[in-house]
Coordinates of C-alpha atoms (C1' of nucleotides) in Angstrom, one line a residue:
Chain M
M69 CA -5.4 18.3 -10.5
F70 CA -7.3 15.2 -9.5
K71 CA -5.8 13.0 -6.9
A72 CA -6.8 9.6 -5.6
P73 CA -9.2 10.1 -2.7
R74 CA -7.7 10.3 0.8
G75 CA -6.6 7.0 2.1
T76 CA -6.6 5.4 -1.3
V77 CA -3.6 4.5 -3.5
D78 CA -2.7 3.6 -7.0
I79 CA -0.9 0.3 -7.3
L80 CA 1.6 1.2 -10.0
P81 CA 3.2 -1.2 -12.5
E82 CA 6.5 -1.3 -10.5
E83 CA 4.6 -2.5 -7.5
Q84 CA 2.8 -5.3 -9.3
A85 CA 5.6 -7.8 -8.7
H86 CA 4.8 -7.8 -5.0
W87 CA 1.1 -8.0 -5.6
R88 CA 1.5 -10.9 -8.0
Y89 CA 3.8 -12.7 -5.6
V90 CA 1.3 -12.4 -2.8
S91 CA -1.8 -13.4 -4.9
Q92 CA 0.0 -16.3 -6.5
T93 CA 1.2 -17.5 -3.1
V94 CA -2.3 -17.2 -1.7
E95 CA -3.8 -19.2 -4.6
R96 CA -1.2 -21.9 -4.2
L97 CA -1.9 -22.1 -0.5
C98 CA -5.7 -22.4 -1.0
R99 CA -5.3 -25.1 -3.6
L100 CA -3.1 -26.9 -1.1
Y101 CA -5.7 -26.7 1.7
G102 CA -8.7 -27.3 -0.5
Y103 CA -10.3 -23.8 -0.3
E104 CA -12.2 -22.5 -3.2
R105 CA -12.5 -18.8 -4.2
I106 CA -15.7 -16.9 -3.5
D107 CA -16.3 -13.4 -4.8
T108 CA -19.1 -11.3 -3.2
P109 CA -20.3 -7.8 -4.1
I110 CA -18.2 -4.8 -3.0
F111 CA -21.3 -3.4 -1.3
E112 CA -24.1 -5.0 0.7
E113 CA -27.1 -4.0 2.6
A114 CA -25.7 -1.9 5.5
A115 CA -27.8 -4.0 7.9
L116 CA -25.7 -7.1 7.2
F117 CA -22.8 -5.4 8.9
T118 CA -24.6 -3.6 11.6
R119 CA -26.2 -6.9 12.7
G120 CA -23.3 -9.2 11.9
V121 CA -20.3 -7.2 13.0
G122 CA -22.1 -5.4 15.7
E123 CA -23.7 -2.0 15.9
V124 CA -21.4 -0.6 18.6
T125 CA -18.1 -1.7 17.0
D126 CA -15.9 1.1 15.7
I127 CA -15.9 -0.6 12.3
V128 CA -19.6 -0.2 12.0
S129 CA -20.4 2.9 14.1
K130 CA -17.7 5.2 12.8
E131 CA -15.8 3.6 9.9
M132 CA -18.4 2.3 7.5
Y133 CA -19.1 3.9 4.1
V134 CA -22.8 4.0 4.1
F135 CA -24.9 5.4 1.2
E136 CA -28.4 5.3 -0.1
D137 CA -28.9 4.2 -3.7
R138 CA -31.5 5.5 -6.1
G139 CA -34.0 3.0 -4.9
G140 CA -33.7 4.2 -1.4
G141 CA -31.9 1.1 -0.1
V142 CA -29.2 1.7 2.5
L143 CA -26.0 0.1 1.4
A144 CA -22.5 0.0 2.7
L145 CA -19.1 -0.7 1.1
R146 CA -17.9 -3.8 2.9
P147 CA -15.8 -3.1 6.0
E148 CA -14.8 -6.7 6.3
G149 CA -15.2 -10.0 4.5
T150 CA -16.7 -12.5 6.9
A151 CA -20.3 -11.2 7.0
S152 CA -20.6 -11.3 3.2
A153 CA -19.2 -14.8 3.0
C154 CA -21.7 -16.0 5.6
R155 CA -24.6 -14.2 3.8
A156 CA -23.7 -16.1 0.7
Y157 CA -23.5 -19.3 2.6
I158 CA -27.0 -18.8 3.9
Q159 CA -28.5 -17.4 0.6
H160 CA -27.2 -20.2 -1.5
G161 CA -28.2 -23.0 0.9
M162 CA -24.6 -24.1 1.3
H163 CA -25.5 -26.0 4.5
A164 CA -26.7 -28.6 2.0
R165 CA -23.1 -29.1 0.8
S166 CA -20.5 -31.3 2.4
Q167 CA -19.5 -29.5 5.6
P168 CA -17.4 -27.6 6.3
V169 CA -17.6 -25.3 3.3
R170 CA -14.1 -24.0 2.7
V171 CA -13.9 -20.7 0.8
Y172 CA -11.4 -17.9 0.4
Y173 CA -11.5 -14.3 -0.9
L174 CA -9.1 -11.7 -2.0
E175 CA -10.9 -8.4 -2.2
P176 CA -10.9 -4.7 -1.4
I177 CA -12.2 -3.6 2.0
F178 CA -13.4 -0.1 2.9
R179 CA -13.1 1.7 6.2
Y180 CA -13.5 5.4 6.8
D181 CA -10.6 5.8 9.1
R182 CA -7.7 8.2 9.5
P183 CA -5.0 7.0 7.2
Q184 CA -1.5 6.4 8.3
A185 CA 1.3 4.0 7.4
G186 CA -0.3 0.5 7.1
R187 CA -3.8 1.9 7.2
Q188 CA -5.8 3.0 4.3
R189 CA -9.5 3.6 3.6
Q190 CA -9.5 1.1 0.7
F191 CA -7.2 -1.9 1.3
W192 CA -7.1 -5.5 0.3
Q193 CA -7.7 -8.5 2.4
F194 CA -7.1 -12.2 1.8
G195 CA -9.3 -14.3 4.0
V196 CA -10.6 -17.8 4.4
E197 CA -13.7 -19.2 6.0
A198 CA -14.5 -22.7 7.1
I199 CA -18.2 -22.8 7.7
G200 CA -20.3 -25.5 9.2
E201 CA -17.9 -27.4 11.5
S202 CA -17.2 -26.8 15.2
D203 CA -14.5 -29.4 15.7
P204 CA -11.3 -27.8 16.9
S205 CA -9.3 -29.6 14.2
I206 CA -10.7 -27.0 11.8
D207 CA -9.5 -24.3 14.1
A208 CA -6.1 -25.9 13.9
E209 CA -6.4 -26.1 10.1
V210 CA -7.2 -22.4 9.8
V211 CA -4.5 -21.2 12.2
E212 CA -2.0 -23.4 10.5
M213 CA -3.0 -22.1 7.1
C214 CA -2.6 -18.5 8.3
W215 CA 0.8 -19.2 9.7
R216 CA 1.8 -21.2 6.7
L217 CA 1.0 -18.3 4.4
Y218 CA 3.6 -16.1 6.0
E219 CA 6.1 -18.9 5.9
E220 CA 5.5 -19.5 2.2
L221 CA 5.9 -15.8 1.6
G222 CA 9.2 -15.8 3.4
L223 CA 8.3 -13.5 6.2
T224 CA 10.2 -14.1 9.4
G225 CA 10.1 -12.8 13.0
L226 CA 6.4 -13.1 13.3
T227 CA 4.5 -14.0 16.5
L228 CA 1.3 -16.0 16.6
Q229 CA -0.8 -15.1 19.5
L230 CA -3.7 -17.3 20.7
N231 CA -6.6 -17.0 23.1
S232 CA -10.1 -18.1 23.7
I233 CA -12.7 -15.5 24.6
G234 CA -15.5 -18.0 25.3
C235 CA -19.0 -18.2 24.1
P236 CA -22.3 -16.4 24.8
I237 CA -22.6 -18.5 27.9
C238 CA -19.3 -18.1 29.6
R239 CA -18.2 -14.7 28.3
P240 CA -20.8 -12.7 30.2
R241 CA -19.5 -14.3 33.4
Y242 CA -16.1 -13.2 32.5
I243 CA -17.1 -9.7 31.6
E244 CA -18.9 -9.4 34.9
A245 CA -15.8 -10.5 36.8
L246 CA -13.7 -8.0 34.8
R247 CA -16.1 -5.2 35.5
E248 CA -16.1 -6.0 39.2
Y249 CA -12.3 -6.1 39.2
Y250 CA -12.2 -2.6 37.6
S251 CA -15.1 -1.1 39.5
D252 CA -12.9 0.2 42.3
K253 CA -10.1 1.2 40.0
L254 CA -11.8 3.6 37.7
D255 CA -10.2 6.6 39.3
L256 CA -6.7 5.2 38.7
V257 CA -7.0 4.2 35.0
C258 CA -6.8 6.4 31.9
R259 CA -9.8 8.2 30.4
D260 CA -10.0 5.8 27.5
C261 CA -10.3 2.9 29.9
R262 CA -13.1 4.5 31.8
D263 CA -14.9 4.7 28.4
R264 CA -14.0 1.1 27.7
F265 CA -15.4 0.1 31.0
E266 CA -18.8 1.3 29.9
K267 CA -18.7 0.4 26.2
N268 CA -16.3 -2.4 25.5
P269 CA -14.8 -3.9 28.7
L270 CA -12.8 -6.5 26.9
R271 CA -10.7 -3.7 25.4
L272 CA -9.5 -2.7 28.9
L273 CA -7.1 -5.6 28.5
D274 CA -5.1 -4.2 25.6
C275 CA -4.8 -0.6 26.7
K276 CA -1.3 0.8 25.9
N277 CA -1.3 3.5 28.5
E278 CA 1.5 3.1 31.0
Q279 CA -0.6 3.8 34.1
C280 CA -3.0 1.0 33.2
Q281 CA -0.5 -1.7 32.8
P282 CA -0.3 -2.8 36.5
F283 CA -4.1 -3.3 36.6
I284 CA -4.1 -5.2 33.4
A285 CA -1.4 -7.5 34.7
K286 CA -3.6 -8.5 37.6
A287 CA -6.9 -8.5 35.8
P288 CA -8.9 -11.8 35.6
I289 CA -8.3 -13.7 32.3
T290 CA -10.8 -15.2 30.0
L291 CA -9.3 -18.7 30.2
D292 CA -10.2 -19.0 33.8
Y293 CA -13.8 -18.4 33.1
L294 CA -14.3 -20.8 30.1
G295 CA -17.0 -23.4 30.6
V296 CA -16.1 -27.0 29.6
E297 CA -17.7 -26.4 26.2
C298 CA -15.0 -23.9 25.5
S299 CA -12.0 -25.1 27.4
E300 CA -12.0 -28.6 26.0
P301 CA -11.9 -27.6 22.4
F302 CA -9.3 -25.0 23.3
E303 CA -7.1 -27.6 24.9
A304 CA -7.6 -29.8 21.9
L305 CA -6.6 -27.0 19.5
R306 CA -3.4 -26.4 21.5
G307 CA -2.6 -30.1 21.2
Y308 CA -3.1 -30.0 17.4
L309 CA -1.0 -26.9 17.0
K310 CA 1.7 -28.6 18.9
A311 CA 1.4 -31.7 16.7
L312 CA 1.7 -29.4 13.7
S313 CA 4.7 -27.7 15.2
I314 CA 3.1 -24.3 15.0
P315 CA 4.8 -22.0 17.5
Y316 CA 2.3 -19.8 19.3
E317 CA 2.1 -17.7 22.4
L318 CA -0.8 -17.8 24.7
N319 CA -2.0 -14.3 25.1
P320 CA -4.8 -14.0 27.7
R321 CA -5.1 -10.3 26.9
L322 CA -5.9 -10.9 23.2
V323 CA -9.4 -9.7 22.4
R324 CA -10.9 -8.8 19.0
G325 CA -12.9 -5.9 17.9
L326 CA -15.7 -7.6 16.2
D327 CA -18.8 -8.7 18.1
Y328 CA -19.1 -12.0 16.3
Y329 CA -16.0 -13.7 17.6
T330 CA -16.4 -16.7 20.0
K331 CA -13.9 -19.1 21.5
T332 CA -10.7 -19.2 19.4
V333 CA -9.2 -15.9 18.5
F334 CA -5.7 -15.4 17.1
E335 CA -3.5 -12.7 15.7
V336 CA -0.2 -12.5 13.9
V337 CA 2.1 -9.6 14.6
P338 CA 5.6 -8.7 13.4
Q339 CA 8.3 -8.6 16.1
E340 CA 9.0 -4.9 15.9
E341 CA 6.1 -3.3 17.6
G342 CA 4.7 -0.4 15.6
G343 CA 1.4 1.4 15.5
Q344 CA -0.5 -0.5 12.9
S345 CA 1.4 -3.8 13.1
T346 CA -1.1 -6.6 13.1
I347 CA -0.7 -8.4 9.8
G348 CA -3.4 -11.0 10.1
A349 CA -6.0 -12.1 12.6
G350 CA -9.0 -14.4 12.9
G351 CA -11.2 -16.5 15.0
R352 CA -14.3 -18.5 15.5
Y353 CA -17.8 -17.0 15.0
D354 CA -20.3 -19.6 16.1
S355 CA -23.2 -17.3 16.5
L356 CA -22.8 -15.2 13.4
I357 CA -24.8 -17.3 10.9
E358 CA -27.7 -17.5 13.2
V359 CA -27.6 -13.7 13.9
L360 CA -27.8 -13.2 10.1
G361 CA -30.9 -15.3 9.8
G362 CA -29.4 -18.8 9.0
R363 CA -29.8 -21.9 11.1
P364 CA -27.2 -22.2 13.9
T365 CA -24.0 -22.9 12.1
P366 CA -20.4 -22.6 13.5
G367 CA -17.6 -21.1 11.5
I368 CA -14.0 -20.0 11.7
G369 CA -11.7 -17.9 9.5
F370 CA -9.0 -15.4 9.3
A371 CA -8.2 -12.3 7.3
T372 CA -4.9 -10.7 6.5
G373 CA -4.1 -7.3 5.0
I374 CA -2.2 -7.4 1.7
E375 CA -0.7 -4.0 2.0
R376 CA 0.7 -4.9 5.5
I377 CA 2.1 -8.1 4.1
I378 CA 3.8 -6.1 1.3
L379 CA 5.1 -3.6 3.8
N380 CA 6.8 -6.4 5.7
L381 CA 8.1 -8.1 2.6
K382 CA 9.8 -4.8 1.7
R383 CA 11.1 -4.2 5.2
Q384 CA 12.6 -7.7 5.3
E385 CA 13.8 -7.3 1.7
V386 CA 12.2 -10.5 0.6
A387 CA 13.0 -11.1 -3.1
V388 CA 10.0 -11.4 -5.3
P389 CA 9.9 -12.6 -8.9
E390 CA 10.2 -9.8 -11.4
A391 CA 7.8 -9.4 -14.4
A392 CA 9.2 -11.1 -17.5
P393 CA 10.7 -8.6 -19.9
P394 CA 9.9 -8.8 -23.6
Q395 CA 11.8 -11.5 -25.3
V396 CA 12.2 -9.3 -28.4
F397 CA 12.3 -5.6 -29.0
V398 CA 11.9 -4.8 -32.7
A399 CA 13.9 -1.8 -33.8
F400 CA 13.8 -0.5 -37.3
Q401 CA 14.8 2.2 -39.8
E402 CA 12.0 4.2 -41.3
E403 CA 11.8 2.3 -44.6
A404 CA 11.3 -1.0 -42.7
R405 CA 8.5 0.2 -40.5
E406 CA 5.8 -2.1 -41.9
A407 CA 8.2 -5.1 -42.0
A408 CA 8.9 -4.4 -38.3
I409 CA 5.3 -4.2 -37.3
A410 CA 4.6 -7.3 -39.2
L411 CA 7.5 -9.1 -37.5
A412 CA 6.3 -8.2 -34.1
G413 CA 2.9 -9.4 -34.9
R414 CA 4.2 -12.7 -36.2
L415 CA 6.3 -13.3 -33.1
R416 CA 3.4 -12.7 -30.8
R417 CA 1.3 -15.2 -32.7
S418 CA 4.1 -17.7 -32.1
G419 CA 3.9 -17.0 -28.4
I420 CA 7.0 -14.9 -28.3
S421 CA 6.6 -11.6 -26.4
A422 CA 7.6 -8.7 -28.6
T423 CA 7.5 -4.9 -28.2
A424 CA 8.0 -2.8 -31.3
A425 CA 9.7 0.6 -31.4
T426 CA 7.6 3.5 -32.5
A427 CA 8.5 5.5 -35.5
G428 CA 10.6 8.6 -35.6
R429 CA 13.4 7.7 -33.2
S430 CA 17.0 7.1 -34.0
L431 CA 18.3 3.6 -33.9
R432 CA 20.4 4.6 -30.9
S433 CA 17.3 5.8 -29.1
Q434 CA 15.5 2.5 -30.0
M435 CA 18.4 0.5 -28.6
R436 CA 18.3 2.5 -25.4
Q437 CA 14.6 1.7 -25.2
A438 CA 15.3 -2.0 -25.7
D439 CA 17.8 -1.8 -22.9
A440 CA 15.5 0.0 -20.6
L441 CA 12.8 -2.6 -21.1
G442 CA 15.3 -5.4 -20.4
A443 CA 14.5 -7.1 -23.7
L444 CA 16.4 -10.3 -24.2
Y445 CA 16.9 -9.8 -27.9
T446 CA 16.6 -6.9 -30.2
A447 CA 15.6 -7.5 -33.8
I448 CA 16.9 -4.8 -36.1
I449 CA 15.4 -4.2 -39.5
G450 CA 17.1 -1.7 -41.8
R451 CA 17.4 -1.3 -45.5
E452 CA 19.8 -4.3 -45.9
E453 CA 17.5 -6.6 -43.9
L454 CA 14.5 -5.3 -45.8
N455 CA 16.1 -6.1 -49.1
S456 CA 17.3 -9.6 -48.1
D457 CA 14.2 -10.4 -46.0
T458 CA 16.3 -11.0 -42.9
V459 CA 16.7 -9.4 -39.5
M460 CA 19.7 -8.7 -37.4
L461 CA 19.1 -10.4 -34.1
K462 CA 21.1 -9.0 -31.3
R463 CA 21.4 -10.8 -28.0
M464 CA 21.4 -8.0 -25.4
N465 CA 23.3 -9.6 -22.6
D466 CA 26.5 -10.1 -24.6
G467 CA 25.9 -8.0 -27.6
T468 CA 26.4 -10.8 -30.2
E469 CA 24.5 -10.4 -33.4
E470 CA 23.3 -12.9 -36.0
R471 CA 21.6 -12.4 -39.3
I472 CA 18.5 -14.6 -39.6
A473 CA 15.8 -15.0 -42.3
S474 CA 12.6 -13.2 -41.2
N475 CA 10.6 -16.4 -41.3
D476 CA 13.0 -18.2 -39.1
V477 CA 13.1 -15.7 -36.2
A478 CA 10.2 -17.2 -34.2
S479 CA 11.6 -20.8 -34.5
F480 CA 15.1 -19.6 -33.7
L481 CA 13.9 -17.9 -30.5
A482 CA 11.6 -20.8 -29.6
N483 CA 14.6 -23.0 -29.4
R484 CA 16.5 -20.7 -27.0
Chain F
rG231 C1' -12.5 11.7 16.1
rU232 C1' -7.8 13.8 19.2
rG233 C1' -2.6 15.6 19.5
rG234 C1' 2.0 16.6 16.8
rG235 C1' 5.7 16.8 12.3
rC236 C1' 6.0 17.8 7.2
rG237 C1' 4.3 19.6 1.9
rU238 C1' 9.9 23.0 -3.4
rA239 C1' 9.8 19.5 -11.3
rG240 C1' 7.8 12.3 -12.2
rC241 C1' 11.3 11.0 -7.7
rC242 C1' 15.1 12.6 -3.9
rG243 C1' 16.4 17.4 -2.3
rA244 C1' 19.2 22.7 -1.3
rG245 C1' 17.3 27.5 -0.4
rC246 C1' 14.1 29.7 5.1
rG247 C1' 12.1 37.8 3.7
rG248 C1' 14.9 40.7 -2.2
rU249 C1' 18.5 34.2 -6.0
rU250 C1' 17.4 34.0 -13.5
rA251 C1' 14.4 28.8 -7.4
rA252 C1' 20.8 24.9 -6.5
rG253 C1' 22.1 19.8 -7.2
rG254 C1' 21.2 14.4 -8.1
rC255 C1' 18.1 10.4 -10.3
rA256 C1' 14.7 9.6 -14.2
rC257 C1' 13.1 11.6 -19.2
rC258 C1' 14.4 13.6 -24.4
rA259 C1' 18.2 14.8 -28.1
rG260 C1' 23.2 14.7 -29.6
rG261 C1' 28.6 13.0 -29.3
rU262 C1' 28.4 7.4 -33.4
rU263 C1' 23.6 10.0 -40.9
rG264 C1' 22.7 1.1 -38.6
rU265 C1' 23.2 -0.3 -32.7
rG266 C1' 22.0 -0.3 -25.7
rG267 C1' 24.4 -0.6 -20.8
rC268 C1' 29.8 3.6 -18.9
rC269 C1' 31.3 8.6 -20.1
rC270 C1' 30.6 13.6 -22.1
rU271 C1' 27.4 17.8 -24.1
rG272 C1' 22.8 20.0 -24.5
rG273 C1' 17.4 20.2 -23.7
rA274 C1' 12.7 20.0 -21.6
rG275 C1' 10.4 19.9 -17.0
rA276 C1' 8.4 24.1 -10.8
rC277 C1' 2.2 29.3 -11.2
rC278 C1' 7.7 26.5 -4.5
rG279 C1' 0.1 21.8 -2.0
rA280 C1' -4.4 25.4 -2.5
rG281 C1' -6.7 30.0 -0.9
rG282 C1' -6.3 34.4 2.0
rG283 C1' -3.3 37.9 4.8
rU284 C1' 1.4 40.8 6.7
rU285 C1' 5.2 43.5 3.8
rC286 C1' 7.9 48.2 -0.8
rG287 C1' 9.0 42.8 -1.7
rA288 C1' 6.9 36.0 0.4
rA289 C1' 9.0 29.4 -1.5
rU290 C1' 10.6 31.8 2.9
rC291 C1' 6.4 35.2 8.3
rC292 C1' 0.8 34.5 9.9
rC293 C1' -4.2 32.2 9.2
rU294 C1' -7.6 28.6 6.9
rC295 C1' -8.2 24.4 4.0
rC296 C1' -6.3 20.0 1.6
rG297 C1' -2.8 16.1 1.5
rU298 C1' 0.9 13.1 3.8
rC299 C1' 3.6 11.1 8.0
rC300 C1' 3.8 9.8 13.4
rA301 C1' 1.2 8.8 18.0
rC302 C1' -3.7 7.8 20.1
rC303 C1' -8.6 5.7 19.2
rC304 C1' -9.4 1.3 16.5
rC305 C1' -7.9 -2.2 13.2
rA306 C1' -5.8 -5.8 8.3

RNA sequence: GUGGGCGUAGCCGAGCGGUUAAGGCACCAGGUUGUGGCCCUGGAGACCGAGGGUUCGAAUCCCUCCGUCCACCCCA
């Protein structure tokens, strides 16, 4: 038997209410903030990500789906959304538009990772990008929008964490200080941290190992090393967030896994700590466009995982709107089969949703079906109705019946 | 990529060396030859994740693989 590939899932009809709820909320939010949708290809030249996201990041070095196409080009299923959006910005000369360019996407993302709860190989992200403006008021707008999304969805108990990791000028100074601090402690920290010291020193800060905690607590923090170019906008951002009444926690240990982040970084996590808990995250990427071959252009955005949102909606038992049931279920006896099919067709042309029974079932069975579908009304056509050109219209919630001329059914229901 | 738990019908789940492999939900039919939701009766549905091995005998024990879950790595 064929099964969906490891780490992928089918989103079944009964789950669509949650998906619809999230995508409709996302669309409303974007309209509210003036972000327009952009759709980019599901695959890109692999080099876009190796250069943009960073060759040594896990996402690129061990999680990317890379393949060669028949023309010999090396392509990759996108492992994140920002690089593609920036590529499109450059390719289509969007610097010529009014800045910043505000776009959003809702798209599948692919990472060859070991699946577990809240982590799949194909998953969906909603993300926004504001490209072409470095003013911290845009940082505030993006952070606010991210926070607001969860509010609109009805999620509670979330924490917004904020930090600044500096720019290409001040960050090396910080990393040097961090390395120096750790240089005489390498015998005391865990194995992973010794690796991190070499490969990705910022990651030292969010090690979960018990033995490393005391060292993390006393480690130098990024905020103390920011140059004025970074600290001033960060202070401004904090002021804006206060003015917007967005509750945030300053987390000096917050770092991000992608190379392109600069200055503002933030993350939203549910209260209950779990393995794969981060629900959304973002930050500024002021060097990315230039790295990708564009003129120097600042940008900021965030992305959030739809599956993780839905996981939390379900955990918190947030009620989501159900799919509308058919207004009418058309049940019939064999001799009225054509009349029933015709009636269903006429109702639909009048904008009334109708599902017809299929032939060969008892009326009782058809009624059970109508009930299972949650139909508001059942129109029954038997011999008597056929002869008098009427239908027996039954209201399912209270069982009342009324005989109505076939031609009047649509207008009768339209007035309900 | 590392370590561990688990895989019995569509779903939940008992059985843990010899059973016709429980039970519940869902599904289908009937109890009402023109009527749903409750109830009752019946039916269908499982090569017990796959492959190999041990044994007279394996869903039950062992190995490999696959899947899933948890933790780590990392991340949405």
